[in-house]
Amino acid sequence: MNKSTWDKLPIGLVIGLIGPLFGFALYGLYYTTSHDISFAYFVNNVFLSSHDTIAPILSLSILFNIIPFYFFINRNFYKAGRGILLSFFIYAIAIVYFRFF
């Protein structure tokens, strides 16, 4: 892995913004199998139906970013790690918005 290619803030930001989508899919898969419903039902009726469920599900989804964050930090790709950390703050603003407004 070439450090000059991957150690950039925009790379980390994009990975950090896309990462929670995988976390959302994993949580949705777990939720749908445990409650015996479809993934479309989960997205439409559980996630998007009320503001009470958006913030907790986003909070769980953002935890998926810990994996690429530690991957970049352990390889001394600090700029990419900063991008992932920036995405944490962007998602935190959205979580606070959905939690209190």
C-alpha positions as CSV (number, residue, x, y, z in Angstrom):
1,M,0.0,0.0,0.0
2,N,1.5,3.3,-1.1
3,K,1.4,5.9,1.6
4,S,1.3,8.9,-0.7
5,T,-1.8,7.5,-2.4
6,W,-3.8,6.7,0.7
7,D,-2.7,9.2,3.3
8,K,-4.9,12.1,2.2
9,L,-7.7,13.8,4.2
10,P,-10.3,13.5,1.3
11,I,-9.6,9.7,1.1
12,G,-10.3,9.3,4.8
13,L,-13.3,11.6,4.6
14,V,-14.9,9.6,1.8
15,I,-14.2,6.3,3.6
16,G,-15.6,7.8,6.8
17,L,-18.8,8.9,5.2
18,I,-19.3,5.6,3.4
19,G,-18.3,3.4,6.3
20,P,-21.5,3.8,8.3
21,L,-23.5,2.6,5.3
22,F,-21.9,-0.8,5.9
23,G,-22.6,-0.5,9.6
24,F,-26.2,0.3,8.8
25,A,-26.4,-2.7,6.5
26,L,-25.0,-5.0,9.2
27,Y,-27.3,-3.7,11.8
28,G,-30.2,-3.9,9.4
29,L,-29.3,-7.5,8.6
30,Y,-29.2,-8.4,12.2
31,Y,-32.5,-6.6,13.0
32,T,-34.3,-8.2,10.0
33,T,-33.2,-11.7,10.9
34,S,-34.0,-11.4,14.6
35,H,-37.5,-9.8,13.9
36,D,-38.2,-11.8,10.8
37,I,-39.0,-8.8,8.5
38,S,-37.6,-7.6,5.2
39,F,-34.8,-5.1,4.9
40,A,-37.1,-2.7,3.0
41,Y,-39.6,-2.8,5.9
42,F,-36.7,-2.1,8.2
43,V,-35.6,1.0,6.2
44,N,-39.1,2.4,5.6
45,N,-41.0,1.6,8.8
46,V,-38.3,1.3,11.5
47,F,-35.6,3.7,10.4
48,L,-37.4,6.4,8.4
49,S,-40.8,6.3,10.1
50,S,-40.0,8.3,13.2
51,H,-37.3,10.6,14.5
52,D,-37.0,8.4,17.6
53,T,-35.2,5.6,15.8
54,I,-33.0,7.6,13.4
55,A,-30.4,8.8,16.0
56,P,-29.9,5.5,17.8
57,I,-29.5,3.6,14.5
58,L,-27.1,6.2,13.2
59,S,-25.1,6.0,16.4
60,L,-24.7,2.3,16.0
61,S,-23.9,2.6,12.3
62,I,-21.1,5.1,12.9
63,L,-19.3,2.6,15.1
64,F,-18.3,0.8,11.9
65,N,-15.8,3.7,11.3
66,I,-13.7,2.5,14.1
67,I,-12.3,-0.3,11.9
68,P,-10.9,1.9,9.1
69,F,-9.8,4.5,11.6
70,Y,-7.6,2.1,13.5
71,F,-6.4,0.6,10.2
72,F,-5.1,4.0,9.0
73,I,-3.7,5.0,12.4
74,N,-1.8,1.8,12.9
75,R,-0.1,2.3,9.4
76,N,0.8,5.9,10.3
77,F,-1.7,7.3,7.7
78,Y,-2.6,10.2,10.0
79,K,-4.1,12.5,7.3
80,A,-6.6,9.7,6.3
81,G,-7.3,9.1,10.0
82,R,-8.1,12.8,10.4
83,G,-10.6,12.5,7.5
84,I,-12.3,9.6,9.2
85,L,-12.4,11.6,12.4
86,L,-13.9,14.5,10.5
87,S,-16.7,12.2,9.3
88,F,-17.4,11.3,12.9
89,F,-18.1,14.9,13.7
90,I,-20.3,15.3,10.6
91,Y,-22.3,12.3,11.6
92,A,-22.4,13.6,15.2
93,I,-24.0,16.8,14.0
94,A,-26.7,14.8,12.2
95,I,-27.2,12.6,15.2
96,V,-27.7,15.6,17.5
97,Y,-30.1,17.1,15.1
98,F,-32.3,14.0,14.8
99,R,-32.1,13.5,18.6
100,F,-33.2,16.9,19.7
101,F,-35.0,18.6,16.8
